[in-house]
Short mmCIF file of C-alpha atoms and ligand atoms in Angstrom, two decimals:
data_model
loop_
_atom_site.label_atom_id
_atom_site.label_comp_id
_atom_site.label_asym_id
_atom_site.label_seq_id
_atom_site.Cartn_x
_atom_site.Cartn_y
_atom_site.Cartn_z
CA MET A 1 11.27 -25.94 -8.80
CA ASN A 2 12.92 -27.09 -5.62
CA ALA A 3 11.89 -24.10 -3.54
CA SER A 4 11.42 -24.75 0.14
CA VAL A 5 7.99 -23.80 1.40
CA SER A 6 7.00 -22.54 4.83
CA ASP A 7 3.88 -21.05 6.31
CA TYR A 8 4.04 -17.59 7.85
CA ALA A 9 5.46 -17.78 11.35
CA GLY A 10 5.73 -14.17 12.54
CA GLU A 11 7.41 -10.87 11.88
CA ALA A 12 10.74 -12.30 10.70
CA ASP A 13 8.75 -13.72 7.78
CA LEU A 14 7.16 -10.35 7.11
CA ARG A 15 10.65 -8.86 6.85
CA ALA A 16 11.57 -11.68 4.45
CA MET A 17 8.48 -10.87 2.35
CA GLN A 18 9.53 -7.22 2.40
CA GLU A 19 13.03 -8.20 1.22
CA LEU A 20 11.57 -9.79 -1.91
CA THR A 21 9.22 -6.83 -2.32
CA SER A 22 12.14 -4.41 -2.16
CA ARG A 23 14.19 -6.49 -4.60
CA LEU A 24 11.32 -6.51 -7.13
CA TRP A 25 10.43 -2.86 -6.62
CA SER A 26 10.17 -0.43 -9.53
CA PRO A 27 7.70 2.42 -10.12
CA ALA A 28 5.64 -0.19 -12.00
CA ALA A 29 5.67 -2.77 -9.18
CA ARG A 30 2.52 -3.88 -7.39
CA TRP A 31 4.07 -3.87 -3.93
CA HIS A 32 6.20 -1.51 -1.88
CA VAL A 33 7.57 -2.51 1.54
CA GLY A 34 5.14 0.02 3.06
CA ASP A 35 2.13 -1.83 1.62
CA LEU A 36 3.07 -4.92 3.57
CA ALA A 37 3.63 -3.04 6.82
CA TRP A 38 0.39 -1.07 6.48
CA GLY A 39 -1.59 -4.02 5.13
CA ARG A 40 -0.54 -6.42 7.85
CA PHE A 41 -0.82 -3.99 10.79
CA GLN A 42 -3.64 -1.56 10.04
CA HIS A 43 -6.12 -4.00 11.61
CA THR A 44 -5.81 -6.40 14.51
CA GLY A 45 -7.08 -9.95 14.83
CA ARG A 46 -7.10 -10.75 11.10
CA GLU A 47 -4.34 -13.41 11.14
CA PRO A 48 -6.77 -16.38 11.19
CA GLU A 49 -8.26 -15.06 7.91
CA TRP A 50 -4.82 -14.70 6.31
CA PRO A 51 -3.10 -17.95 5.31
CA THR A 52 0.35 -16.77 4.19
CA ARG A 53 3.15 -18.82 2.65
CA LEU A 54 6.74 -18.17 1.59
CA TRP A 55 8.81 -19.93 -1.06
CA ARG A 56 12.60 -19.82 -0.69
CA ALA A 57 15.53 -20.75 -2.95
CA GLY A 58 18.23 -21.31 -0.38
CA GLU A 59 17.91 -18.44 2.09
CA ARG A 60 16.32 -16.09 -0.41
CA VAL A 61 12.54 -15.61 -0.56
CA VAL A 62 11.51 -15.91 -4.21
CA ALA A 63 7.73 -15.82 -3.82
CA TRP A 64 5.07 -15.16 -1.24
CA GLY A 65 1.32 -15.60 -1.18
CA TRP A 66 -1.08 -13.93 1.25
CA ILE A 67 -4.67 -15.16 1.08
CA GLU A 68 -7.42 -12.96 2.47
CA LEU A 69 -10.17 -15.50 3.10
CA PRO A 70 -12.62 -16.26 1.77
CA ASP A 71 -11.54 -15.58 -1.80
CA GLN A 72 -8.64 -13.13 -2.41
CA LEU A 73 -4.95 -13.70 -3.06
CA ASN A 74 -2.08 -11.22 -2.83
CA LEU A 75 1.16 -12.51 -4.31
CA ALA A 76 4.64 -11.60 -5.43
CA VAL A 77 6.81 -13.90 -7.53
CA ASP A 78 10.36 -13.14 -8.60
CA PRO A 79 10.23 -13.25 -12.44
CA ALA A 80 13.79 -14.62 -12.43
CA TYR A 81 12.45 -17.84 -10.86
CA ASP A 82 9.13 -17.90 -12.66
CA GLY A 83 10.37 -20.31 -15.32
CA HIS A 84 10.33 -22.95 -12.56
CA GLY A 85 6.55 -22.84 -12.22
CA LEU A 86 6.65 -20.86 -9.01
CA ALA A 87 3.55 -18.75 -9.76
CA ASP A 88 1.74 -22.01 -10.56
CA GLU A 89 2.66 -23.37 -7.14
CA VAL A 90 1.26 -20.25 -5.46
CA LEU A 91 -2.00 -20.54 -7.45
CA ASP A 92 -2.30 -24.28 -6.68
CA TRP A 93 -1.91 -23.48 -2.96
CA PHE A 94 -4.58 -20.75 -3.27
CA ALA A 95 -7.01 -23.20 -4.92
CA ALA A 96 -6.38 -25.82 -2.23
CA THR A 97 -6.73 -23.29 0.62
CA ALA A 98 -9.80 -21.49 -0.73
CA PRO A 99 -11.82 -24.22 -2.47
CA GLY A 100 -15.41 -23.91 -3.64
CA VAL A 101 -15.41 -20.13 -4.11
CA ARG A 102 -14.89 -17.78 -7.04
CA ARG A 103 -11.28 -16.87 -6.31
CA THR A 104 -10.00 -13.37 -7.12
CA VAL A 105 -6.52 -11.98 -7.70
CA THR A 106 -5.51 -8.37 -8.38
CA VAL A 107 -2.33 -7.84 -10.41
CA LEU A 108 -0.93 -4.99 -12.45
CA ASP A 109 -0.74 -4.76 -16.23
CA SER A 110 3.05 -4.68 -15.72
CA GLU A 111 3.09 -8.13 -14.02
CA THR A 112 3.07 -10.08 -17.26
CA HIS A 113 4.52 -13.25 -15.66
CA LEU A 114 1.60 -13.37 -13.22
CA LEU A 115 -0.98 -12.63 -15.92
CA ALA A 116 0.43 -15.58 -17.93
CA ALA A 117 0.23 -17.91 -14.91
CA LEU A 118 -3.32 -16.78 -14.13
CA ALA A 119 -4.34 -17.48 -17.73
CA ARG A 120 -2.80 -20.99 -17.45
CA HIS A 121 -4.99 -21.57 -14.39
CA GLY A 122 -8.16 -20.42 -16.15
CA TYR A 123 -8.51 -17.01 -14.50
CA GLN A 124 -10.41 -14.40 -16.49
CA ASP A 125 -10.32 -10.61 -16.46
CA ALA A 126 -13.35 -9.40 -14.52
CA GLY A 127 -13.83 -6.77 -17.23
CA ASP A 128 -14.22 -3.02 -17.46
CA GLY A 129 -16.54 -0.89 -15.39
CA LEU A 130 -15.13 -2.06 -12.04
CA PRO A 131 -13.04 -0.04 -9.58
CA PHE A 132 -9.32 -0.25 -10.32
CA VAL A 133 -6.10 1.21 -8.97
CA VAL A 134 -3.68 3.34 -10.94
CA ASN A 135 -0.02 3.22 -9.92
CA MET A 136 1.53 6.66 -9.98
CA SER A 137 5.08 7.89 -9.60
CA HIS A 138 6.79 11.22 -8.90
CA ASP A 139 10.44 12.19 -9.34
CA LEU A 140 11.18 14.09 -6.13
CA ARG A 141 13.78 16.39 -7.68
CA ASP A 142 10.91 18.65 -8.63
CA LEU A 143 8.71 19.20 -5.56
CA ALA A 144 6.37 22.12 -4.84
CA GLU A 145 6.44 23.83 -1.42
CA PRO A 146 3.63 23.09 1.08
CA GLU A 147 1.30 26.02 1.63
CA PRO A 148 -1.12 25.22 4.45
CA SER A 149 -4.41 27.12 4.67
CA PRO A 150 -4.24 30.01 7.16
CA GLY A 151 -4.57 28.83 10.77
CA TYR A 152 -3.48 25.22 10.11
CA ARG A 153 -0.11 23.89 11.23
CA LEU A 154 1.85 21.11 9.51
CA ARG A 155 3.90 18.88 11.80
CA THR A 156 4.86 15.28 12.47
CA VAL A 157 2.89 13.08 14.88
CA ASP A 158 4.02 12.10 18.34
CA ALA A 159 2.68 9.52 20.77
CA ALA A 160 0.20 12.01 22.29
CA ASP A 161 -1.42 12.45 18.85
CA VAL A 162 -2.41 8.79 18.51
CA PRO A 163 -6.12 9.20 19.52
CA GLY A 164 -6.63 12.24 17.27
CA ARG A 165 -4.70 10.73 14.38
CA VAL A 166 -6.79 7.54 14.59
CA ALA A 167 -10.07 9.47 14.88
CA THR A 168 -9.13 11.41 11.73
CA HIS A 169 -8.35 8.23 9.82
CA ARG A 170 -11.64 6.69 10.93
CA ALA A 171 -13.59 9.81 9.87
CA ALA A 172 -11.82 9.98 6.50
CA PHE A 173 -12.23 6.27 5.70
CA HIS A 174 -15.57 5.66 7.46
CA PRO A 175 -16.33 2.84 8.15
CA SER A 176 -12.81 1.83 9.22
CA ARG A 177 -11.36 -0.98 11.33
CA VAL A 178 -8.26 1.02 12.29
CA THR A 179 -8.01 1.42 16.08
CA GLU A 180 -5.56 3.04 18.47
CA GLU A 181 -4.11 -0.41 19.12
CA SER A 182 -3.64 -1.18 15.42
CA TYR A 183 -2.13 2.23 14.67
CA ARG A 184 0.35 1.71 17.52
CA ASN A 185 1.23 -1.60 15.86
CA VAL A 186 1.72 0.26 12.56
CA ARG A 187 4.08 2.66 14.35
CA GLY A 188 6.08 -0.33 15.57
CA ALA A 189 6.38 -1.96 12.13
CA TRP A 190 9.45 -1.70 9.91
CA PRO A 191 9.99 0.71 8.11
CA TYR A 192 7.65 3.14 9.93
CA ARG A 193 9.27 6.48 10.77
CA ALA A 194 7.49 9.14 12.82
CA ASP A 195 9.36 11.82 10.86
CA LEU A 196 7.46 10.68 7.74
CA ASP A 197 4.03 10.63 9.45
CA TRP A 198 2.58 14.13 9.04
CA ILE A 199 -0.58 15.90 10.17
CA ALA A 200 -2.32 19.20 9.50
CA GLU A 201 -3.50 20.51 12.85
CA ALA A 202 -6.60 22.73 12.85
CA PRO A 203 -6.73 25.96 14.87
CA ASP A 204 -8.67 24.11 17.63
CA GLY A 205 -5.95 21.43 17.86
CA GLU A 206 -7.91 18.76 15.97
CA VAL A 207 -6.04 16.58 13.49
CA ALA A 208 -7.71 17.76 10.27
CA ALA A 209 -5.62 15.80 7.74
CA TYR A 210 -2.68 13.42 7.63
CA CYS A 211 -0.24 11.75 5.26
CA LEU A 212 1.85 8.71 6.13
CA ILE A 213 4.90 7.96 3.98
CA TRP A 214 6.91 4.74 3.98
CA LEU A 215 10.52 4.78 2.84
CA ASP A 216 12.27 1.79 1.30
CA PRO A 217 15.87 2.84 2.02
CA ALA A 218 17.42 0.27 -0.33
CA ARG A 219 15.43 1.62 -3.30
CA ARG A 220 15.28 5.24 -2.09
CA ALA A 221 11.56 4.91 -2.84
CA ALA A 222 8.82 6.56 -0.79
CA GLU A 223 5.23 5.42 -0.80
CA ILE A 224 2.22 7.47 0.31
CA GLU A 225 -0.16 5.21 2.27
CA PRO A 226 -2.61 6.43 3.48
CA VAL A 227 -3.84 10.06 3.24
CA GLY A 228 -7.04 11.42 4.73
CA THR A 229 -8.84 14.66 5.55
CA VAL A 230 -11.86 14.74 7.86
CA PRO A 231 -14.98 15.70 5.88
CA ALA A 232 -15.47 19.07 7.62
CA HIS A 233 -11.99 20.23 6.55
CA ARG A 234 -11.99 19.00 2.94
CA HIS A 235 -11.37 20.98 -0.23
CA ARG A 236 -9.16 23.55 1.52
CA GLY A 237 -5.85 22.29 0.19
CA LEU A 238 -4.96 20.40 3.39
CA ALA A 239 -4.26 17.02 1.78
CA ARG A 240 -2.07 18.74 -0.77
CA ALA A 241 -0.18 20.64 1.93
CA VAL A 242 0.31 17.69 4.27
CA CYS A 243 1.41 15.39 1.42
CA LEU A 244 3.96 17.96 0.24
CA ALA A 245 5.32 18.34 3.77
CA ALA A 246 5.68 14.56 4.08
CA LEU A 247 7.26 14.29 0.61
CA HIS A 248 9.85 16.93 1.52
CA ALA A 249 10.64 14.94 4.66
CA ALA A 250 10.99 11.77 2.59
CA ARG A 251 13.33 13.51 0.18
CA ASN A 252 15.39 14.80 3.12
CA ALA A 253 15.52 11.19 4.36
CA GLY A 254 16.99 10.03 1.03
CA ALA A 255 14.02 9.27 -1.22
CA THR A 256 14.46 10.12 -4.90
CA ARG A 257 11.05 8.89 -6.05
CA ALA A 258 7.58 8.51 -4.58
CA VAL A 259 4.71 6.23 -5.57
CA VAL A 260 1.04 6.04 -4.69
CA GLY A 261 -1.85 3.84 -5.78
CA PRO A 262 -5.25 5.59 -5.77
CA ARG A 263 -8.44 4.50 -7.50
CA GLY A 264 -8.21 5.19 -11.21
CA ASP A 265 -11.88 4.86 -12.18
CA ASP A 266 -14.24 7.80 -12.58
CA ASP A 267 -16.44 6.76 -9.64
CA TYR A 268 -13.83 7.92 -7.08
CA PRO A 269 -11.73 10.63 -8.74
CA VAL A 270 -10.58 13.00 -5.97
CA PRO A 271 -7.46 11.12 -4.70
CA ALA A 272 -6.04 10.69 -8.24
CA ARG A 273 -6.70 14.38 -8.85
CA LEU A 274 -4.87 15.24 -5.63
CA TYR A 275 -1.78 13.21 -6.60
CA ARG A 276 -1.69 14.42 -10.21
CA GLY A 277 -1.81 17.96 -8.84
CA LEU A 278 1.25 17.12 -6.71
CA GLY A 279 3.21 16.03 -9.79
CA PHE A 280 2.53 12.28 -9.86
CA HIS A 281 1.94 10.67 -13.26
CA ASP A 282 0.34 7.36 -14.22
CA ILE A 283 2.57 4.29 -14.65
CA THR A 284 0.27 1.26 -14.83
CA ARG A 285 -3.09 0.00 -13.57
CA SER A 286 -4.54 -2.96 -11.75
CA ARG A 287 -6.60 -5.84 -13.16
CA LEU A 288 -9.02 -7.97 -11.21
CA LEU A 289 -9.11 -11.59 -12.35
CA HIS A 290 -11.35 -14.36 -11.13
CA SER A 291 -11.31 -18.12 -11.39
C1 COA B 1 -8.78 12.45 -0.96
C2 COA B 1 -8.77 13.44 0.22
C3 COA B 1 -7.59 13.07 1.13
C4 COA B 1 -8.59 14.86 -0.33
O1 COA B 1 -8.47 15.73 0.79
P1 COA B 1 -8.65 17.32 0.68
O2 COA B 1 -7.96 17.91 1.87
O3 COA B 1 -10.08 17.63 0.49
O4 COA B 1 -7.84 17.64 -0.67
P2 COA B 1 -7.33 19.06 -1.16
O5 COA B 1 -8.25 20.14 -0.65
O6 COA B 1 -5.87 19.19 -0.87
O7 COA B 1 -7.57 18.94 -2.73
C5 COA B 1 -6.73 18.13 -3.53
C6 COA B 1 -7.30 18.15 -4.95
O8 COA B 1 -8.57 17.49 -4.97
C7 COA B 1 -9.58 18.38 -5.42
N1 COA B 1 -10.78 18.12 -4.63
C8 COA B 1 -10.86 18.03 -3.28
N2 COA B 1 -12.12 17.74 -2.95
C9 COA B 1 -12.82 17.68 -4.09
C10 COA B 1 -14.17 17.42 -4.39
N3 COA B 1 -15.07 17.15 -3.43
N4 COA B 1 -14.56 17.42 -5.68
C11 COA B 1 -13.67 17.67 -6.67
N5 COA B 1 -12.35 17.91 -6.45
C12 COA B 1 -11.96 17.92 -5.17
C13 COA B 1 -9.03 19.77 -5.18
O9 COA B 1 -9.63 20.72 -6.03
C14 COA B 1 -7.58 19.55 -5.48
O10 COA B 1 -7.42 19.46 -6.87
P3 COA B 1 -6.39 20.38 -7.65
O11 COA B 1 -5.03 20.06 -7.05
O12 COA B 1 -6.52 19.94 -9.06
O13 COA B 1 -6.82 21.78 -7.36
C15 COA B 1 -10.11 13.37 1.01
O14 COA B 1 -11.18 13.55 0.09
C16 COA B 1 -10.31 12.08 1.79
O15 COA B 1 -9.89 11.98 2.94
N6 COA B 1 -10.98 11.07 1.17
C17 COA B 1 -11.23 9.80 1.84
C18 COA B 1 -9.94 9.01 2.04
C19 COA B 1 -9.22 8.73 0.72
O16 COA B 1 -9.83 8.34 -0.28
N7 COA B 1 -7.91 8.92 0.72
C20 COA B 1 -7.04 8.70 -0.43
C21 COA B 1 -6.75 7.26 -0.59
S1 COA B 1 -5.55 6.97 -1.90
#
């Protein structure tokens, strides 16, 4: 097709990528605007590893590709424009930018237009037995009340909490590349809202658990990303309580639905168990394909 192509040139382009992401959003979509904000800002100094390109029809972004060198591609393609070979253009660019490696792409079962393009380009399903992600959704009309364990306090973060909030993330996701600088960048990214960034504070003042929610106001869709509890405070209902507090805040801010994408395989079952216990149900799952 006659899409104009441009390489990523800063945060205005991230907003343009988020516009397409919001337009394509459904509970079965791979991307939520929060994924892009969190994914692009949770670390610093990665830009040289991330060739990123946008395809536009007129002013409107109709596809984007975000390569994570050496071998991974993230992409979104508007199915309404897919008949013009747009997904093929993104995959050709990936092959030219990451030559000589076994290239990998993760898509959802629901992204049939991308699965068809990947098949045309010779990509194969990496098969069963590998980690995968399950997309889950929750209608927020029916939301349980948060019940924190005795002695813990649920509240939103403020600037003074940044060191503790980052230390908790690093302990939960050890090893982690999130730093105080990168988390401050996350807090500056659209559509971050401090009123949707919740912590469970332990009796000694430590941040024991947290849940960050992103709200896409155009779709009234909230996304949980990420959640963590420090190991010493786990299995006390803190993740459940802090997620429920954040989900209530998201509903008060206008969200009607929430989504989350935990691991779906049996080797890492606790997050999916947490979200199912909150009322989330499975929508679709990811597939890893390689060239
Ligand atoms: C996932 C995580 C946030 C859970 O935190 P937590 O505070 O221990 O969770 P909760 O105590 O609220 O328990 C939530 C559910 O998980 C279950 N659970 C918690 N720890 C468990 C364990 N070690 N084994 C089995 N089940 C467990 C609870 O029984 C509860 O299930 P239920 O609702 O069916 O009763 C925590 O393990 C963590 O930080 N993991 C690393 C980061 C991560 O993977 N985050 C999620 C990314 S999507």
